[in-house]
mmCIF file of C-alpha atoms in Angstrom:
data_model
loop_
_atom_site.group_PDB
_atom_site.id
_atom_site.type_symbol
_atom_site.label_atom_id
_atom_site.label_comp_id
_atom_site.label_asym_id
_atom_site.label_seq_id
_atom_site.Cartn_x
_atom_site.Cartn_y
_atom_site.Cartn_z
ATOM 1 C CA VAL A 64 116.168 139.028 96.912
ATOM 2 C CA ALA A 65 115.360 136.065 99.156
ATOM 3 C CA SER A 66 112.446 135.090 96.906
ATOM 4 C CA TRP A 67 114.647 135.365 93.821
ATOM 5 C CA VAL A 68 117.292 133.120 95.426
ATOM 6 C CA LEU A 69 114.734 130.509 96.496
ATOM 7 C CA PHE A 70 113.165 130.484 93.033
ATOM 8 C CA GLY A 71 116.579 129.965 91.494
ATOM 9 C CA LEU A 72 117.384 127.097 93.844
ATOM 10 C CA ARG A 73 114.074 125.409 93.104
ATOM 11 C CA ALA A 74 114.742 125.765 89.362
ATOM 12 C CA GLU A 75 118.165 124.184 89.795
ATOM 13 C CA VAL A 76 116.667 121.271 91.710
ATOM 14 C CA ARG A 77 114.051 120.739 89.003
ATOM 15 C CA GLU A 78 116.729 120.822 86.320
ATOM 16 C CA ALA A 79 118.914 118.374 88.244
ATOM 17 C CA ARG A 80 115.999 115.929 88.365
ATOM 18 C CA ARG A 81 115.214 116.190 84.633
ATOM 19 C CA LEU A 82 116.303 113.600 82.085
ATOM 20 C CA GLY A 83 115.347 114.696 78.609
ATOM 21 C CA GLN A 84 111.549 114.904 78.621
ATOM 22 C CA TYR A 85 111.313 113.167 82.013
ATOM 23 C CA THR A 86 111.234 114.770 85.442
ATOM 24 C CA LEU A 87 112.200 112.427 88.274
ATOM 25 C CA LEU A 88 109.876 112.292 91.276
ATOM 26 C CA ASP A 89 110.408 109.783 94.116
ATOM 27 C CA LYS A 90 112.787 106.807 94.213
ATOM 28 C CA ILE A 91 110.920 103.503 94.112
ATOM 29 C CA GLY A 92 113.729 100.953 93.926
ATOM 30 C CA GLU A 93 117.434 100.281 93.710
ATOM 31 C CA GLY A 94 119.489 97.281 92.642
ATOM 32 C CA GLY A 95 122.817 96.183 91.271
ATOM 33 C CA MET A 96 122.079 97.531 87.799
ATOM 34 C CA GLY A 97 120.708 100.949 88.706
ATOM 35 C CA VAL A 98 118.162 103.089 90.526
ATOM 36 C CA VAL A 99 114.464 103.363 89.606
ATOM 37 C CA TYR A 100 112.380 106.536 89.992
ATOM 38 C CA ARG A 101 108.769 107.355 89.394
ATOM 39 C CA ALA A 102 108.794 110.032 86.712
ATOM 40 C CA ARG A 103 106.606 112.442 84.764
ATOM 41 C CA HIS A 104 106.875 113.085 81.021
ATOM 42 C CA ALA A 105 106.736 116.711 79.889
ATOM 43 C CA LEU A 106 103.952 116.035 77.365
ATOM 44 C CA LEU A 107 102.481 112.593 77.988
ATOM 45 C CA ARG A 108 100.288 111.847 80.982
ATOM 46 C CA ARG A 109 101.079 108.142 81.079
ATOM 47 C CA PRO A 110 102.673 107.068 84.401
ATOM 48 C CA THR A 111 106.346 106.276 83.879
ATOM 49 C CA ALA A 112 109.215 104.691 85.771
ATOM 50 C CA VAL A 113 112.803 105.603 84.854
ATOM 51 C CA LYS A 114 115.791 103.370 85.559
ATOM 52 C CA LEU A 115 119.153 105.142 85.812
ATOM 53 C CA LEU A 116 122.704 103.935 85.458
ATOM 54 C CA PRO A 117 124.763 106.599 87.283
ATOM 55 C CA PRO A 118 127.964 107.910 85.622
ATOM 56 C CA GLU A 119 130.226 106.035 88.044
ATOM 57 C CA ARG A 120 128.712 102.746 86.798
ATOM 58 C CA ALA A 121 128.363 103.757 83.138
ATOM 59 C CA ALA A 122 131.524 102.133 81.836
ATOM 60 C CA GLY A 123 132.660 98.852 80.368
ATOM 61 C CA LEU A 124 130.649 95.738 81.174
ATOM 62 C CA ALA A 125 128.100 97.555 83.375
ATOM 63 C CA LEU A 126 127.137 99.904 80.541
ATOM 64 C CA ARG A 127 126.950 97.117 77.988
ATOM 65 C CA ARG A 128 124.743 95.067 80.321
ATOM 66 C CA PHE A 129 122.478 98.065 80.889
ATOM 67 C CA GLU A 130 122.090 98.654 77.148
ATOM 68 C CA LYS A 131 121.528 94.959 76.562
ATOM 69 C CA GLU A 132 118.831 94.913 79.238
ATOM 70 C CA VAL A 133 116.987 97.673 77.385
ATOM 71 C CA GLN A 134 117.267 95.938 74.024
ATOM 72 C CA LEU A 135 116.149 92.547 75.295
ATOM 73 C CA THR A 136 113.269 93.826 77.394
ATOM 74 C CA ALA A 137 112.056 95.997 74.510
ATOM 75 C CA SER A 138 111.974 92.907 72.274
ATOM 76 C CA LEU A 139 109.363 91.280 74.525
ATOM 77 C CA VAL A 140 105.709 92.127 73.962
ATOM 78 C CA HIS A 141 103.919 89.816 76.392
ATOM 79 C CA PRO A 142 101.455 91.639 78.694
ATOM 80 C CA ASN A 143 103.168 90.086 81.722
ATOM 81 C CA THR A 144 106.522 91.682 80.858
ATOM 82 C CA VAL A 145 107.194 95.341 81.626
ATOM 83 C CA THR A 146 106.953 97.642 78.574
ATOM 84 C CA ILE A 147 109.895 99.898 77.591
ATOM 85 C CA PHE A 148 109.025 103.364 76.232
ATOM 86 C CA ASP A 149 112.328 105.132 75.709
ATOM 87 C CA PHE A 150 116.107 105.020 76.159
ATOM 88 C CA GLY A 151 118.770 107.727 76.257
ATOM 89 C CA HIS A 152 121.539 109.466 78.145
ATOM 90 C CA THR A 153 122.210 112.951 79.455
ATOM 91 C CA PRO A 154 125.218 115.152 78.511
ATOM 92 C CA ASP A 155 126.776 114.399 81.907
ATOM 93 C CA GLY A 156 126.799 110.646 81.278
ATOM 94 C CA VAL A 157 123.675 109.354 83.051
ATOM 95 C CA PHE A 158 122.140 106.524 81.032
ATOM 96 C CA TYR A 159 118.455 105.775 81.518
ATOM 97 C CA TYR A 160 115.462 104.006 80.104
ATOM 98 C CA ALA A 161 111.784 104.714 80.656
ATOM 99 C CA MET A 162 109.190 101.996 81.214
ATOM 100 C CA GLU A 163 105.590 101.690 82.263
ATOM 101 C CA TYR A 164 104.880 102.530 85.893
ATOM 102 C CA LEU A 165 102.640 100.236 87.908
ATOM 103 C CA ASP A 166 100.877 101.532 90.983
ATOM 104 C CA GLY A 167 101.233 98.571 93.295
ATOM 105 C CA GLY A 168 104.237 96.714 94.648
ATOM 106 C CA ASP A 169 106.599 93.814 94.158
ATOM 107 C CA LEU A 170 105.914 90.358 95.560
ATOM 108 C CA GLU A 171 108.498 90.776 98.301
ATOM 109 C CA ASP A 172 106.725 93.830 99.711
ATOM 110 C CA ILE A 173 103.271 92.333 99.200
ATOM 111 C CA VAL A 174 104.083 89.195 101.212
ATOM 112 C CA ALA A 175 105.924 91.243 103.842
ATOM 113 C CA VAL A 176 102.791 93.349 104.368
ATOM 114 C CA GLY A 177 100.002 90.827 103.879
ATOM 115 C CA GLY A 178 101.615 87.510 104.779
ATOM 116 C CA PRO A 179 101.340 84.273 102.766
ATOM 117 C CA MET A 180 98.973 84.365 99.820
ATOM 118 C CA PRO A 181 95.916 82.145 99.573
ATOM 119 C CA PRO A 182 96.460 79.373 96.995
ATOM 120 C CA ALA A 183 94.088 80.971 94.474
ATOM 121 C CA ARG A 184 96.040 84.217 94.428
ATOM 122 C CA ALA A 185 99.410 82.445 94.297
ATOM 123 C CA VAL A 186 98.296 80.428 91.265
ATOM 124 C CA HIS A 187 96.897 83.565 89.629
ATOM 125 C CA VAL A 188 100.294 85.277 89.975
ATOM 126 C CA LEU A 189 102.524 82.299 89.149
ATOM 127 C CA ALA A 190 100.598 81.467 85.972
ATOM 128 C CA GLN A 191 101.132 85.015 84.721
ATOM 129 C CA ILE A 192 104.875 84.896 85.409
ATOM 130 C CA ALA A 193 105.128 81.539 83.634
ATOM 131 C CA ALA A 194 103.285 83.005 80.641
ATOM 132 C CA GLY A 195 105.706 85.931 80.435
ATOM 133 C CA LEU A 196 108.690 83.594 80.735
ATOM 134 C CA SER A 197 107.305 81.383 77.984
ATOM 135 C CA GLU A 198 107.669 84.204 75.452
ATOM 136 C CA ALA A 199 111.230 84.966 76.595
ATOM 137 C CA HIS A 200 112.252 81.299 76.505
ATOM 138 C CA ASP A 201 110.726 80.804 73.056
ATOM 139 C CA ILE A 202 113.104 83.404 71.595
ATOM 140 C CA GLY A 203 116.090 82.018 73.470
ATOM 141 C CA LEU A 204 116.244 84.287 76.525
ATOM 142 C CA ILE A 205 116.822 83.034 80.069
ATOM 143 C CA HIS A 206 116.024 85.590 82.777
ATOM 144 C CA ARG A 207 118.344 84.081 85.454
ATOM 145 C CA ASP A 208 117.133 86.376 88.237
ATOM 146 C CA ILE A 209 113.541 85.367 88.953
ATOM 147 C CA LYS A 210 112.713 86.397 92.527
ATOM 148 C CA PRO A 211 109.842 88.149 94.365
ATOM 149 C CA ALA A 212 111.456 91.593 94.043
ATOM 150 C CA ASN A 213 111.513 91.219 90.241
ATOM 151 C CA VAL A 214 107.767 90.664 89.873
ATOM 152 C CA LEU A 215 105.425 93.638 90.192
ATOM 153 C CA LEU A 216 101.690 93.465 90.870
ATOM 154 C CA ALA A 217 99.438 96.303 89.773
ATOM 155 C CA SER A 218 96.903 97.464 92.335
ATOM 156 C CA GLU A 219 94.556 98.912 89.719
ATOM 157 C CA GLY A 220 93.556 98.178 86.138
ATOM 158 C CA ALA A 221 91.350 95.950 84.025
ATOM 159 C CA VAL A 222 93.116 92.759 85.193
ATOM 160 C CA ALA A 223 93.092 92.004 88.901
ATOM 161 C CA ASP A 224 96.637 91.748 90.260
ATOM 162 C CA LEU A 225 98.256 92.075 86.835
ATOM 163 C CA ALA A 226 101.798 90.674 87.196
ATOM 164 C CA LYS A 227 104.762 92.168 85.358
ATOM 165 C CA LEU A 228 108.211 90.598 85.112
ATOM 166 C CA VAL A 229 111.026 93.153 85.353
ATOM 167 C CA ASP A 230 114.816 93.448 85.562
ATOM 168 C CA PHE A 231 116.294 91.528 82.659
ATOM 169 C CA GLY A 232 119.832 92.659 83.555
ATOM 170 C CA LEU A 233 121.173 89.099 83.828
ATOM 171 C CA VAL A 234 119.433 87.712 80.742
ATOM 172 C CA ARG A 235 121.414 85.123 78.824
ATOM 173 C CA GLU A 236 120.795 84.599 75.126
ATOM 174 C CA THR A 237 120.937 80.847 74.669
ATOM 175 C CA TYR A 238 121.309 81.001 70.898
ATOM 176 C CA ALA A 239 123.416 84.148 70.587
ATOM 177 C CA ASP A 240 127.158 84.605 70.218
ATOM 178 C CA THR A 241 128.590 85.440 73.651
ATOM 179 C CA ALA A 242 131.846 86.838 72.274
ATOM 180 C CA GLN A 243 131.018 90.289 73.606
ATOM 181 C CA GLY A 244 131.519 88.936 77.104
ATOM 182 C CA LEU A 245 128.109 90.040 78.369
ATOM 183 C CA THR A 246 127.252 86.502 79.429
ATOM 184 C CA ARG A 247 130.153 84.891 81.269
ATOM 185 C CA THR A 248 129.690 81.137 81.161
ATOM 186 C CA ASP A 249 132.252 80.731 83.951
ATOM 187 C CA SER A 250 130.326 82.922 86.403
ATOM 188 C CA VAL A 251 127.592 82.150 88.937
ATOM 189 C CA MET A 252 124.884 84.766 88.436
ATOM 190 C CA GLY A 253 121.563 85.271 90.157
ATOM 191 C CA THR A 254 120.130 85.595 93.644
ATOM 192 C CA PRO A 255 121.399 82.946 96.103
ATOM 193 C CA LEU A 256 117.960 82.277 97.568
ATOM 194 C CA TYR A 257 116.673 81.301 94.096
ATOM 195 C CA LEU A 258 119.686 79.656 92.422
ATOM 196 C CA ALA A 259 119.103 76.325 90.716
ATOM 197 C CA PRO A 260 121.677 73.640 91.569
ATOM 198 C CA GLU A 261 123.104 73.531 88.024
ATOM 199 C CA ALA A 262 123.594 77.306 88.085
ATOM 200 C CA ILE A 263 125.985 76.725 90.987
ATOM 201 C CA THR A 264 127.828 73.634 89.796
ATOM 202 C CA ASP A 265 127.936 74.201 86.033
ATOM 203 C CA PRO A 266 126.812 77.726 85.051
ATOM 204 C CA LYS A 267 127.997 77.289 81.461
ATOM 205 C CA ASP A 268 125.416 74.527 80.932
ATOM 206 C CA VAL A 269 122.213 76.135 82.244
ATOM 207 C CA ASP A 270 119.001 76.293 80.259
ATOM 208 C CA ALA A 271 115.540 77.791 80.719
ATOM 209 C CA ARG A 272 114.767 75.373 83.542
ATOM 210 C CA VAL A 273 116.845 77.509 85.940
ATOM 211 C CA ASP A 274 113.997 80.027 85.677
ATOM 212 C CA LEU A 275 111.451 77.314 86.501
ATOM 213 C CA TYR A 276 113.430 76.352 89.608
ATOM 214 C CA ALA A 277 113.474 79.998 90.705
ATOM 215 C CA LEU A 278 109.766 80.338 89.970
ATOM 216 C CA GLY A 279 109.160 77.315 92.185
ATOM 217 C CA GLY A 280 111.045 79.201 94.904
ATOM 218 C CA VAL A 281 108.827 82.226 94.330
ATOM 219 C CA GLY A 282 105.727 80.034 94.609
ATOM 220 C CA TYR A 283 107.054 78.578 97.856
ATOM 221 C CA TYR A 284 107.563 82.110 99.197
ATOM 222 C CA LEU A 285 104.070 83.225 98.179
ATOM 223 C CA LEU A 286 102.433 80.243 99.874
ATOM 224 C CA THR A 287 104.498 80.170 103.084
ATOM 225 C CA GLY A 288 105.945 83.655 103.507
ATOM 226 C CA GLU A 289 109.369 82.002 103.855
ATOM 227 C CA HIS A 290 112.227 81.188 101.493
ATOM 228 C CA VAL A 291 112.828 77.569 100.540
ATOM 229 C CA PHE A 292 116.238 77.631 102.221
ATOM 230 C CA GLU A 293 117.767 80.000 104.731
ATOM 231 C CA GLY A 294 121.394 80.316 105.805
ATOM 232 C CA ARG A 295 123.912 82.601 107.439
ATOM 233 C CA THR A 296 126.091 82.764 104.343
ATOM 234 C CA VAL A 297 125.758 82.467 100.582
ATOM 235 C CA VAL A 298 127.825 79.257 100.707
ATOM 236 C CA GLU A 299 125.435 77.699 103.233
ATOM 237 C CA ILE A 300 122.391 78.577 101.133
ATOM 238 C CA CYS A 301 124.005 77.227 97.960
ATOM 239 C CA GLY A 302 124.805 74.033 99.846
ATOM 240 C CA HIS A 303 121.115 73.611 100.648
ATOM 241 C CA HIS A 304 120.169 74.090 96.991
ATOM 242 C CA LEU A 305 122.630 71.365 96.060
ATOM 243 C CA HIS A 306 121.905 68.789 98.743
ATOM 244 C CA THR A 307 118.893 69.529 100.996
ATOM 245 C CA PRO A 308 115.407 68.343 99.985
ATOM 246 C CA PRO A 309 112.925 71.207 100.490
ATOM 247 C CA ALA A 310 110.308 70.785 103.195
ATOM 248 C CA ALA A 311 106.756 70.622 101.893
ATOM 249 C CA PRO A 312 105.158 74.103 101.801
ATOM 250 C CA SER A 313 102.276 72.872 103.969
ATOM 251 C CA GLU A 314 104.778 71.707 106.571
ATOM 252 C CA ARG A 315 106.414 75.138 106.694
ATOM 253 C CA LEU A 316 103.064 76.912 106.685
ATOM 254 C CA GLY A 317 101.589 74.697 109.400
ATOM 255 C CA ARG A 318 98.361 73.949 107.579
ATOM 256 C CA ALA A 319 97.190 71.978 104.567
ATOM 257 C CA LEU A 320 97.564 73.277 101.017
ATOM 258 C CA PRO A 321 96.008 71.904 97.819
ATOM 259 C CA GLU A 322 97.920 68.701 97.093
ATOM 260 C CA MET A 323 98.289 69.326 93.359
ATOM 261 C CA LEU A 324 99.645 72.846 93.885
ATOM 262 C CA GLU A 325 102.166 71.611 96.419
ATOM 263 C CA GLU A 326 103.322 68.924 93.991
ATOM 264 C CA ILE A 327 103.818 71.502 91.217
ATOM 265 C CA VAL A 328 105.928 73.747 93.436
ATOM 266 C CA LEU A 329 108.091 70.866 94.648
ATOM 267 C CA ARG A 330 108.475 69.570 91.096
ATOM 268 C CA CYS A 331 109.861 72.948 90.037
ATOM 269 C CA LEU A 332 112.330 72.698 92.931
ATOM 270 C CA ALA A 333 113.667 69.296 91.879
ATOM 271 C CA LYS A 334 117.476 69.071 92.058
ATOM 272 C CA ASP A 335 117.500 67.237 88.735
ATOM 273 C CA ARG A 336 116.266 69.634 86.075
ATOM 274 C CA ASP A 337 114.886 66.704 84.041
ATOM 275 C CA GLU A 338 112.304 66.217 86.801
ATOM 276 C CA ARG A 339 110.989 69.792 86.462
ATOM 277 C CA PRO A 340 108.343 70.848 83.936
ATOM 278 C CA VAL A 341 109.898 70.862 80.474
ATOM 279 C CA SER A 342 108.893 74.459 79.743
ATOM 280 C CA ALA A 343 107.293 77.575 81.162
ATOM 281 C CA GLU A 344 104.275 76.890 78.955
ATOM 282 C CA GLU A 345 103.805 73.438 80.499
ATOM 283 C CA LEU A 346 104.162 74.957 83.964
ATOM 284 C CA ARG A 347 101.499 77.537 83.188
ATOM 285 C CA ASP A 348 99.142 74.802 81.956
ATOM 286 C CA LEU A 349 99.733 72.818 85.147
ATOM 287 C CA LEU A 350 98.965 75.862 87.278
ATOM 288 C CA VAL A 351 95.826 76.802 85.359
ATOM 289 C CA GLY A 352 94.547 73.233 85.651
ATOM 290 C CA CYS A 353 95.420 72.933 89.330
ATOM 291 C CA GLU A 354 92.512 71.491 91.322
ATOM 292 C CA GLY A 355 91.311 72.613 94.711
ATOM 293 C CA VAL A 356 92.859 76.097 94.735
ATOM 294 C CA GLY A 357 89.704 78.146 94.205
ATOM 295 C CA VAL A 358 89.418 81.347 92.156
ATOM 296 C CA TRP A 359 91.028 84.736 92.776
ATOM 297 C CA ARG A 360 88.490 87.329 91.648
ATOM 298 C CA ALA A 361 88.881 91.003 90.782
ATOM 299 C CA SER A 362 86.796 91.836 93.839
ATOM 300 C CA ASP A 363 89.232 89.874 96.035
ATOM 301 C CA ALA A 364 92.161 91.841 94.624
ATOM 302 C CA ARG A 365 90.415 95.185 95.107
ATOM 303 C CA ALA A 366 89.548 94.328 98.712
ATOM 304 C CA TRP A 367 93.145 93.298 99.449
ATOM 305 C CA TRP A 368 94.612 96.478 97.959
ATOM 306 C CA ALA A 369 92.061 98.653 99.761
ATOM 307 C CA GLU A 370 93.245 97.178 103.060
ATOM 308 C CA HIS A 371 96.986 96.865 102.423
ATOM 309 C CA GLY A 372 97.806 99.136 99.486
ATOM 310 C CA ASP A 373 99.075 102.104 101.484
ATOM 311 C CA ALA A 374 101.418 99.896 103.521
ATOM 312 C CA VAL A 375 102.854 98.306 100.362
ATOM 313 C CA ARG A 376 103.437 101.668 98.687
ATOM 314 C CA ALA A 377 105.088 103.018 101.833
ATOM 315 C CA ARG A 378 107.790 100.355 101.468
ATOM 316 C CA LYS A 379 108.850 101.576 98.013
ATOM 317 C CA GLY A 380 112.326 103.011 98.234
ATOM 318 C CA GLY A 381 112.043 102.855 101.998
ATOM 319 C CA GLY A 382 115.227 100.888 102.476
ATOM 320 C CA ALA A 383 113.614 97.970 104.294
ATOM 321 C CA ASP A 384 116.149 95.511 105.665
ATOM 322 C CA VAL A 385 116.795 92.691 103.211
ATOM 323 C CA SER A 386 119.173 89.776 103.607
ATOM 324 C CA ALA A 387 122.282 89.954 101.452
ATOM 325 C CA SER A 388 121.212 86.572 100.119
ATOM 326 C CA ALA A 389 118.266 88.310 98.439
ATOM 327 C CA ASP A 390 120.630 90.465 96.385
ATOM 328 C CA THR A 391 121.702 89.587 92.870
ATOM 329 C CA ILE A 392 125.292 88.377 92.689
ATOM 330 C CA ALA A 393 127.883 87.574 90.046
ATOM 331 C CA ILE A 394 130.763 85.340 91.081
ATOM 332 C CA ASP A 395 133.666 84.917 88.628
ATOM 333 C CA LEU A 396 134.541 81.256 89.048
ATOM 334 C CA GLU A 397 137.593 81.403 86.778
ATOM 335 C CA SER A 398 139.218 84.230 88.743
ATOM 336 C CA ARG A 399 138.469 82.532 92.058
ATOM 337 C CA ASP A 400 139.944 79.277 90.798
ATOM 338 C CA GLN A 401 143.120 81.031 89.622
ATOM 339 C CA ALA A 402 143.433 82.780 92.988
ATOM 340 C CA ARG A 403 142.990 79.494 94.820
ATOM 341 C CA ARG A 404 145.677 77.777 92.746
ATOM 342 C CA SER A 405 148.162 80.617 93.179
ATOM 343 C CA SER A 406 147.706 80.766 96.962
#
């Protein structure tokens, strides 16, 4: 009888962790738009990650954003953008989509474990992200949430440290009708540590260069292990983005960095967007042609992952402490302004 009961309980657990043809395994991430699990397909052997939107969030704007994220990500085919396999929902209202699973980690975990990257590796990663963004920008999509946690690096494969851009939940379609209300032009959206100045002061007038500013912030983080600006509150951090010139990465790191690379990063972080590279494609070309950075080889990547891979994987879903400023936010400026005027 005891064996029969235990077998039944195990079957119930397996069923509870099944979404269509996918069986959920371990949790590997969680954010404002859902929870991500490593998963196994009933028939296919290809590694899969499944992102869930729980029933309590599956309503109104949250559901429409989730569906839009699937549609927009699936429209991108660049090798440096995560690939979507499937989309669906369960009878009890759990919406999900399945995407390729990368055995590796995100840039936040990789820097936390291994420290600042050598210039060659940073350029190798940044050029890939810029290439993926170039495709999105060319079809009128702005990511608006570029940050280390939204870039994954694969630990294995034909390309050393293959970078994949993920989490298009805040994408804005620059040429599309926004009547559905998915893209509020009167809202500040993004991650405070990586917000471009114009995204704070005039969010209705942003363009693709907000992504280049954020990518400059990511480059700064990869090279120094520190964010461009720190602060005790979101308001303080936003104030720095608006008014404080960033310290040179070499100054924060305490040792010299290739001069051209440092100039590229600081150019991306210019307060005036007209002083940044004009496009992600131009930024990629600048990075590829950067002098004095050296070369990041496949053997270098394999050696790094052999030494640090287990520690990076151990951080997945581990609930490591992260500043609230590293979370994605959405601030409704219109509602706040109305509240201020009525008070």
